[in-house]
mmCIF file of C-alpha atoms in Angstrom:
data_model
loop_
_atom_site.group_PDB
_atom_site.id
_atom_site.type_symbol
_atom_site.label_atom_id
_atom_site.label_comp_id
_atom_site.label_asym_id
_atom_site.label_seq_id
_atom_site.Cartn_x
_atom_site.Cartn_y
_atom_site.Cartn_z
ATOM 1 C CA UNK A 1 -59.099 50.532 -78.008
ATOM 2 C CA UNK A 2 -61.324 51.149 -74.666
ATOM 3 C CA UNK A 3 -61.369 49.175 -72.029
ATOM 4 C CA UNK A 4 -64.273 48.544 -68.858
ATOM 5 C CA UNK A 5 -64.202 51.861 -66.441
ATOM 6 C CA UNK A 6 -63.535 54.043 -69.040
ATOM 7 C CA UNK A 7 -65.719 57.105 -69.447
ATOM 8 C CA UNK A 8 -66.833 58.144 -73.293
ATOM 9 C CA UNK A 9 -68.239 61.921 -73.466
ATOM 10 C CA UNK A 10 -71.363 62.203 -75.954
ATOM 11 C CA UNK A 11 -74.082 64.446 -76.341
ATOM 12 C CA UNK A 12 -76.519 64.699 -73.674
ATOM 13 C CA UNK A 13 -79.230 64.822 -75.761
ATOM 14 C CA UNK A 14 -78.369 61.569 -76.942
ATOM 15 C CA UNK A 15 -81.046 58.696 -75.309
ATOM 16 C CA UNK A 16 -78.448 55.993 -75.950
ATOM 17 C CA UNK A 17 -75.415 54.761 -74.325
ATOM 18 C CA UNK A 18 -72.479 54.340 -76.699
ATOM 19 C CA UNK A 19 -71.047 51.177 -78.082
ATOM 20 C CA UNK A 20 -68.430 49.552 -79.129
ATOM 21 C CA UNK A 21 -67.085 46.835 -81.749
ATOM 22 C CA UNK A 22 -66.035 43.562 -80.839
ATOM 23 C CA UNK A 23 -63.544 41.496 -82.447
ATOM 24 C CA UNK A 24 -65.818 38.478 -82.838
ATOM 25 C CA UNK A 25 -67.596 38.684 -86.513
ATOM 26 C CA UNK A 26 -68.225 42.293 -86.227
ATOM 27 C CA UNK A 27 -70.964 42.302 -83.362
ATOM 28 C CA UNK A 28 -71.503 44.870 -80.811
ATOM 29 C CA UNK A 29 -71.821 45.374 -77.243
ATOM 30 C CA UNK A 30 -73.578 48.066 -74.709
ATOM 31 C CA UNK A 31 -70.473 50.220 -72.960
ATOM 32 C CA UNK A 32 -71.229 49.836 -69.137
ATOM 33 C CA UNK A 33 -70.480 53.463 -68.963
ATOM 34 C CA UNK A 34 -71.340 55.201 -65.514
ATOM 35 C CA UNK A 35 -74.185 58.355 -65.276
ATOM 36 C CA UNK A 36 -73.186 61.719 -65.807
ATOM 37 C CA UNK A 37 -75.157 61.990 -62.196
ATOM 38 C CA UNK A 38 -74.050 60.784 -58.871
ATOM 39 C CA UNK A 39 -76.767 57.963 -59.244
ATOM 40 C CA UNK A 40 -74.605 55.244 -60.490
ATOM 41 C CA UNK A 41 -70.854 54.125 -60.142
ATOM 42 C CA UNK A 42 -68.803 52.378 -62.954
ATOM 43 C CA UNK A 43 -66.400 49.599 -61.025
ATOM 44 C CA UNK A 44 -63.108 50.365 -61.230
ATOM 45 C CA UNK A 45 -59.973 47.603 -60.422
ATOM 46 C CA UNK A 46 -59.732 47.939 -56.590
ATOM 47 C CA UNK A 47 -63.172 48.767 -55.646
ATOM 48 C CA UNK A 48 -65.292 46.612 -53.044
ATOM 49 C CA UNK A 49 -69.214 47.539 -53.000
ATOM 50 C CA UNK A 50 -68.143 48.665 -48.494
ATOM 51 C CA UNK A 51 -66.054 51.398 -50.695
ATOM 52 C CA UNK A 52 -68.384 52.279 -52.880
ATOM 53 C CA UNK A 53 -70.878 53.041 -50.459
ATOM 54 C CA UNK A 54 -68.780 55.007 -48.764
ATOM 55 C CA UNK A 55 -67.574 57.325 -51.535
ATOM 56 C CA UNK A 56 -71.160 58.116 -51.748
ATOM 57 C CA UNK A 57 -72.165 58.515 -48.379
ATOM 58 C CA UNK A 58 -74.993 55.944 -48.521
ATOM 59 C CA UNK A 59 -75.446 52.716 -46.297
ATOM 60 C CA UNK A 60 -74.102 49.394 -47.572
ATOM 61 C CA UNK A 61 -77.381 47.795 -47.300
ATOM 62 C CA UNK A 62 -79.013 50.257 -49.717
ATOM 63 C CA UNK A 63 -76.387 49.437 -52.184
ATOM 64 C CA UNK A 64 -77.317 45.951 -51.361
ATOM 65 C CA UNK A 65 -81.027 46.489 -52.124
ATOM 66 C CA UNK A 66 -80.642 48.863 -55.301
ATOM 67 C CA UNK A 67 -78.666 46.412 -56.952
ATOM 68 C CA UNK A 68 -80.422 43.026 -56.164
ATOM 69 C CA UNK A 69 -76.845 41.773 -54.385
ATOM 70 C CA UNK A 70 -75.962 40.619 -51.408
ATOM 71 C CA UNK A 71 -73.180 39.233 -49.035
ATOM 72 C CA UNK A 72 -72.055 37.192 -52.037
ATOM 73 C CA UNK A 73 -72.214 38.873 -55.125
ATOM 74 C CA UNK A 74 -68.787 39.790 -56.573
ATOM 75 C CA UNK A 75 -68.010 42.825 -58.748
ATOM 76 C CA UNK A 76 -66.007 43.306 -61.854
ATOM 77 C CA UNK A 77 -64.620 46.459 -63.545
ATOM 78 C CA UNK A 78 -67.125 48.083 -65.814
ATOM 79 C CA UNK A 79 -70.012 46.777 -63.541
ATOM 80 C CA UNK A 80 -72.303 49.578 -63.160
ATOM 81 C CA UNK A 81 -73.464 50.219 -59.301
ATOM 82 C CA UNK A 82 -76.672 52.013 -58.622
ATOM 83 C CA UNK A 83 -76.213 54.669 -56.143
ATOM 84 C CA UNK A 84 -79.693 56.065 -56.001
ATOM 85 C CA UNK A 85 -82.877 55.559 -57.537
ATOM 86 C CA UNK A 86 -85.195 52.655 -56.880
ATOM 87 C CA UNK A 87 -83.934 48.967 -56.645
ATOM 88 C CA UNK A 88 -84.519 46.838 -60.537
ATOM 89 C CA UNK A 89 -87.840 45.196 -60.389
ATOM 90 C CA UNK A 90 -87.834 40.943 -59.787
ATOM 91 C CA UNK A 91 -87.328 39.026 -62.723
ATOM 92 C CA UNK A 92 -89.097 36.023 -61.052
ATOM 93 C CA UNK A 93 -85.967 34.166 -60.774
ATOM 94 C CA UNK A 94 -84.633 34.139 -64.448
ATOM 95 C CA UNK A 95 -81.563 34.472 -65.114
ATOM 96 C CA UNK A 96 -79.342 37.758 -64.460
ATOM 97 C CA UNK A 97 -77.909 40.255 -66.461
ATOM 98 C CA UNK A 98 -73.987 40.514 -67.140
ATOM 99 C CA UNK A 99 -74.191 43.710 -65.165
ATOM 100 C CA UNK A 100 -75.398 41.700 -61.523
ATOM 101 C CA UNK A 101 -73.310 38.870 -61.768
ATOM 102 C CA UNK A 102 -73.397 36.126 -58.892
ATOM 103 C CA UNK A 103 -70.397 34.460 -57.498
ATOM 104 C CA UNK A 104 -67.580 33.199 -59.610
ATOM 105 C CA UNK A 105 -66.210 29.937 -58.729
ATOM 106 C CA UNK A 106 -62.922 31.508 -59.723
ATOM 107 C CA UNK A 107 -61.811 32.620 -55.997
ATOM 108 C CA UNK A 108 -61.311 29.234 -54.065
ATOM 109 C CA UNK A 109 -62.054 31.506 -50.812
ATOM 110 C CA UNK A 110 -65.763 32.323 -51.494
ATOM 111 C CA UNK A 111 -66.293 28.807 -53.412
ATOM 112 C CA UNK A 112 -65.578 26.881 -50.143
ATOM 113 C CA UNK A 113 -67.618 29.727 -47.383
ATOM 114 C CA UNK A 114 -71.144 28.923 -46.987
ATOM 115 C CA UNK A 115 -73.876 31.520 -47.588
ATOM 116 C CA UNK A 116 -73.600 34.666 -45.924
ATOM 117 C CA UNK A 117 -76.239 37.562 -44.552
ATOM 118 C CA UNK A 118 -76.045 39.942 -41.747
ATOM 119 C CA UNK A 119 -72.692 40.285 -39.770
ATOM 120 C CA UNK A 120 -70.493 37.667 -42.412
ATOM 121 C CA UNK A 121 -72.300 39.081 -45.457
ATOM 122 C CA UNK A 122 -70.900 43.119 -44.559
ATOM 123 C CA UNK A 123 -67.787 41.865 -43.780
ATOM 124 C CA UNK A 124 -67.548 39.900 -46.934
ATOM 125 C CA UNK A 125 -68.208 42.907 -48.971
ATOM 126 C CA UNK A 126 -65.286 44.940 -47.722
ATOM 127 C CA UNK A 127 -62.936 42.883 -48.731
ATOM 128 C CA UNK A 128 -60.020 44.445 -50.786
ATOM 129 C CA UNK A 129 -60.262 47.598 -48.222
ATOM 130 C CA UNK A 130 -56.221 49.061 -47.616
ATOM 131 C CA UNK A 131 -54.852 48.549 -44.164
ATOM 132 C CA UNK A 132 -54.322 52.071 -42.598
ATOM 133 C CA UNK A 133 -52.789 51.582 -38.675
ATOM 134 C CA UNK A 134 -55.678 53.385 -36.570
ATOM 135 C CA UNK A 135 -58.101 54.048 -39.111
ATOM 136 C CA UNK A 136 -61.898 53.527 -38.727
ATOM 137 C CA UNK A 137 -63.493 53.098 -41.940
ATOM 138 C CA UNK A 138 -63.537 51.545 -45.336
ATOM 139 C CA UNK A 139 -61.069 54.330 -46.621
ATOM 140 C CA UNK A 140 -58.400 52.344 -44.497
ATOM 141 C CA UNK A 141 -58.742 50.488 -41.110
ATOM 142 C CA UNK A 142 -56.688 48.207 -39.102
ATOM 143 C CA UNK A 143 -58.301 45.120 -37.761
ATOM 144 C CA UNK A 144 -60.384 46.643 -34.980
ATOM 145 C CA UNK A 145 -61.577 49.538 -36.972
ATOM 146 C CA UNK A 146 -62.433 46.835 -39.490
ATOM 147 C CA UNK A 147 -64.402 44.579 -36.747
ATOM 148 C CA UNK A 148 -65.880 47.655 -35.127
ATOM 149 C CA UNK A 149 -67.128 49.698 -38.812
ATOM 150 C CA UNK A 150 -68.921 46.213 -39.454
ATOM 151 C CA UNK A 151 -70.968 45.565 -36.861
ATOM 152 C CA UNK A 152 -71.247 49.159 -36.936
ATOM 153 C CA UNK A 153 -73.084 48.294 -39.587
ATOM 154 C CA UNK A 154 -75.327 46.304 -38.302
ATOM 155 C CA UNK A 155 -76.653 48.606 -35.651
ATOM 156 C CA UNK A 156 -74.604 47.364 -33.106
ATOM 157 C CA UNK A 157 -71.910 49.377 -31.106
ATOM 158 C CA UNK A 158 -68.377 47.946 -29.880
ATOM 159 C CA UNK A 159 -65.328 49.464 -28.572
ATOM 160 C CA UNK A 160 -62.935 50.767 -30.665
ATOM 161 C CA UNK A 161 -60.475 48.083 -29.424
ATOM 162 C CA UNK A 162 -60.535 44.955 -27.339
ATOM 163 C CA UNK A 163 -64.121 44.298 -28.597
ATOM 164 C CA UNK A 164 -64.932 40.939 -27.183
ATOM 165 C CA UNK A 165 -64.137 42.382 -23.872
ATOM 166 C CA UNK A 166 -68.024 43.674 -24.396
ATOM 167 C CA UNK A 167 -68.844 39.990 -26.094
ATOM 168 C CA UNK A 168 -69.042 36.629 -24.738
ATOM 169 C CA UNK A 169 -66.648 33.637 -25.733
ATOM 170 C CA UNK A 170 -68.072 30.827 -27.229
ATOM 171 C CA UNK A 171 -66.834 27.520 -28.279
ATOM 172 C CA UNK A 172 -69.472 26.735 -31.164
ATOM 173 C CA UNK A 173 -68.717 29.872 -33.774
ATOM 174 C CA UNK A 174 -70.986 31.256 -36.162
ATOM 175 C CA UNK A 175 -70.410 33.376 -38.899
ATOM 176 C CA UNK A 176 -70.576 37.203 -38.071
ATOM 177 C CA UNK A 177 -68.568 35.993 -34.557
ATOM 178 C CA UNK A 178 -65.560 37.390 -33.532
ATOM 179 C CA UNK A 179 -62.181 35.894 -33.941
ATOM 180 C CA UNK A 180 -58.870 37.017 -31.431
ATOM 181 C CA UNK A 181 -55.612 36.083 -33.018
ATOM 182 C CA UNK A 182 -51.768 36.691 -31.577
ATOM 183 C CA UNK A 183 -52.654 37.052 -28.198
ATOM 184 C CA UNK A 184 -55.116 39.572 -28.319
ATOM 185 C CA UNK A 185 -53.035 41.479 -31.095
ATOM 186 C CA UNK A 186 -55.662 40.473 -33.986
ATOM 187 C CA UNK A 187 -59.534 40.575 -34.190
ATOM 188 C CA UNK A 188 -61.442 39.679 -37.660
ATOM 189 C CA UNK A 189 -64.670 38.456 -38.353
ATOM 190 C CA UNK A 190 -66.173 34.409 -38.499
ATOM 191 C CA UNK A 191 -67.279 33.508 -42.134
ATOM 192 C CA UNK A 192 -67.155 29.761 -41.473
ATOM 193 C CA UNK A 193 -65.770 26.230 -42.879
ATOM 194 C CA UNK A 194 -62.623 27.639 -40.778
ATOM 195 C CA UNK A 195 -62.014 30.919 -42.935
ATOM 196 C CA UNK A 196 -62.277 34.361 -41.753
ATOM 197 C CA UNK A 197 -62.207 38.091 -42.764
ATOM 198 C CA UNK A 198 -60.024 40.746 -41.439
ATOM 199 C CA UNK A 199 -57.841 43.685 -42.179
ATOM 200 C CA UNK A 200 -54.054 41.837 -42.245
ATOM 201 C CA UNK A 201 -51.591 44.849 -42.610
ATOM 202 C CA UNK A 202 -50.757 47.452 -45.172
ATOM 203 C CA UNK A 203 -49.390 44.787 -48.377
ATOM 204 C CA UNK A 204 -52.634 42.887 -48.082
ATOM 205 C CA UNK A 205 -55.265 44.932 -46.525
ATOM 206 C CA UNK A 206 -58.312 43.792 -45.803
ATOM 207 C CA UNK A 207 -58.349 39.534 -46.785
ATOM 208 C CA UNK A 208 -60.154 36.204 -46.451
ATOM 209 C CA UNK A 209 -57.679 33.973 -44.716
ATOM 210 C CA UNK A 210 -58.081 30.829 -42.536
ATOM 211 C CA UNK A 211 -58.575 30.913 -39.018
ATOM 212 C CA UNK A 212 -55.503 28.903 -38.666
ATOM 213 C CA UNK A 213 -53.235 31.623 -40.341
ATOM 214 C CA UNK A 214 -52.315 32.954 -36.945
ATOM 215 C CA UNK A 215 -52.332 31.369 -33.199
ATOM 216 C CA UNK A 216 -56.220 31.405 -32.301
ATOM 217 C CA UNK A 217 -57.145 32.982 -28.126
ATOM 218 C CA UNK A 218 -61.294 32.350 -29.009
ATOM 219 C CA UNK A 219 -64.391 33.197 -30.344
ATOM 220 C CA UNK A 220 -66.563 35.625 -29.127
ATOM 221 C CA UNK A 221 -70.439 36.277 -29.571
ATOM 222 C CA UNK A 222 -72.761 39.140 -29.111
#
């Protein structure tokens, strides 16, 4: 038996990816099988597209744009993740392929958040990133290197801790906004309908939780 995420060596004069059988009448299926190049990734259990595109050294936007996904999309293992290359022409809005599936209604968190783009959408895609006390980027972070990579991200430049210090408090939140938890002891970022994103400590890592999971100081705003 293989399973999705497994690699299968053939010859590389071979124009055809490899299949396998399926126990369902005797029909077969494409292996989503990664490149032998650098040019595409093959999702493994664990990955988030933030770590992806930081294995490779490119920006998460470009992963964003090569693969037609966004803020949103949710990954599975065996999903194959363009690295390089140009992004897949439009289909004009038919349907998508197994390998750039949308969201799943399966996770109650991202069923009940509203769209996301800019700030909320980069944070969103990190999720599932390991907790590491003092780290700064999506190979481990704690909540301010988490708050700090993201808007980062988004050309914008904030202390390494105490960001809203450099922000101003607001009473009317948005997503993308900051959120200050425990005094001052947590930051994580505004993703709306009362949920939020941030990097919780080393058994959970980076998480969407409610807002309401720990005493709330504010909100803070660029």
């Amino acid at each position: 038996m293989i399973y999705p995420g497994e690699r299968i060596q053939y010859s590389k004069s071979s124009q055809s990816s490899p299949s396998r059988s399926v126990s369902n009448g005797g029909s077969t299926a494409a292996n989503n099988t990664s490149s032998v190049s650098a040019k595409t990734h093959t999702v493994q259990s664990g990955d988030s597209l933030g770590r992806i595109a930081s294995r490779y050294g490119v920006s998460l936007q470009t992963v964003f744009q090569l693969n037609n996904m966004d803020g949103n999309t949710i990954i599975y293992p065996g999903d194959v993740i363009r690295i390089s290359g140009s992004a897949p022409a439009s289909n004009g809005g038919a349907a998508q392929s197994n390998n750039d599936r949308r969201v799943s209604n399966v996770s109650n968190n991202v069923q009940k958040l509203p769209s996301a783009s800019g700030l909320a959408a980069t944070a969103r895609a990190y999720q599932g990133v390991p907790y590491v006390w003092a780290g700064t980027s999506p190979a481990g972070w704690d909540c301010s290197g988490f708050v700090q990579h993201v808007y980062a991200q988004n050309g914008i430049d904030l202390p390494r801790i105490y960001q809203w210090h450099a922000m101003n408090r607001t009473f009317n939140p948005k997503p993308g906004d900051v959120v200050v938890q425990n005094g001052g002891s947590h930051v994580g970022i505004y993703l709306g309908n009362g949920k939020m994103i941030s990097a919780l400590n080393p058994s959970q890592g980076t998480m969407i939780h409610n807002v309401n999971a720990m005493p709330l100081v504010g909100y803070y705003t660029i």
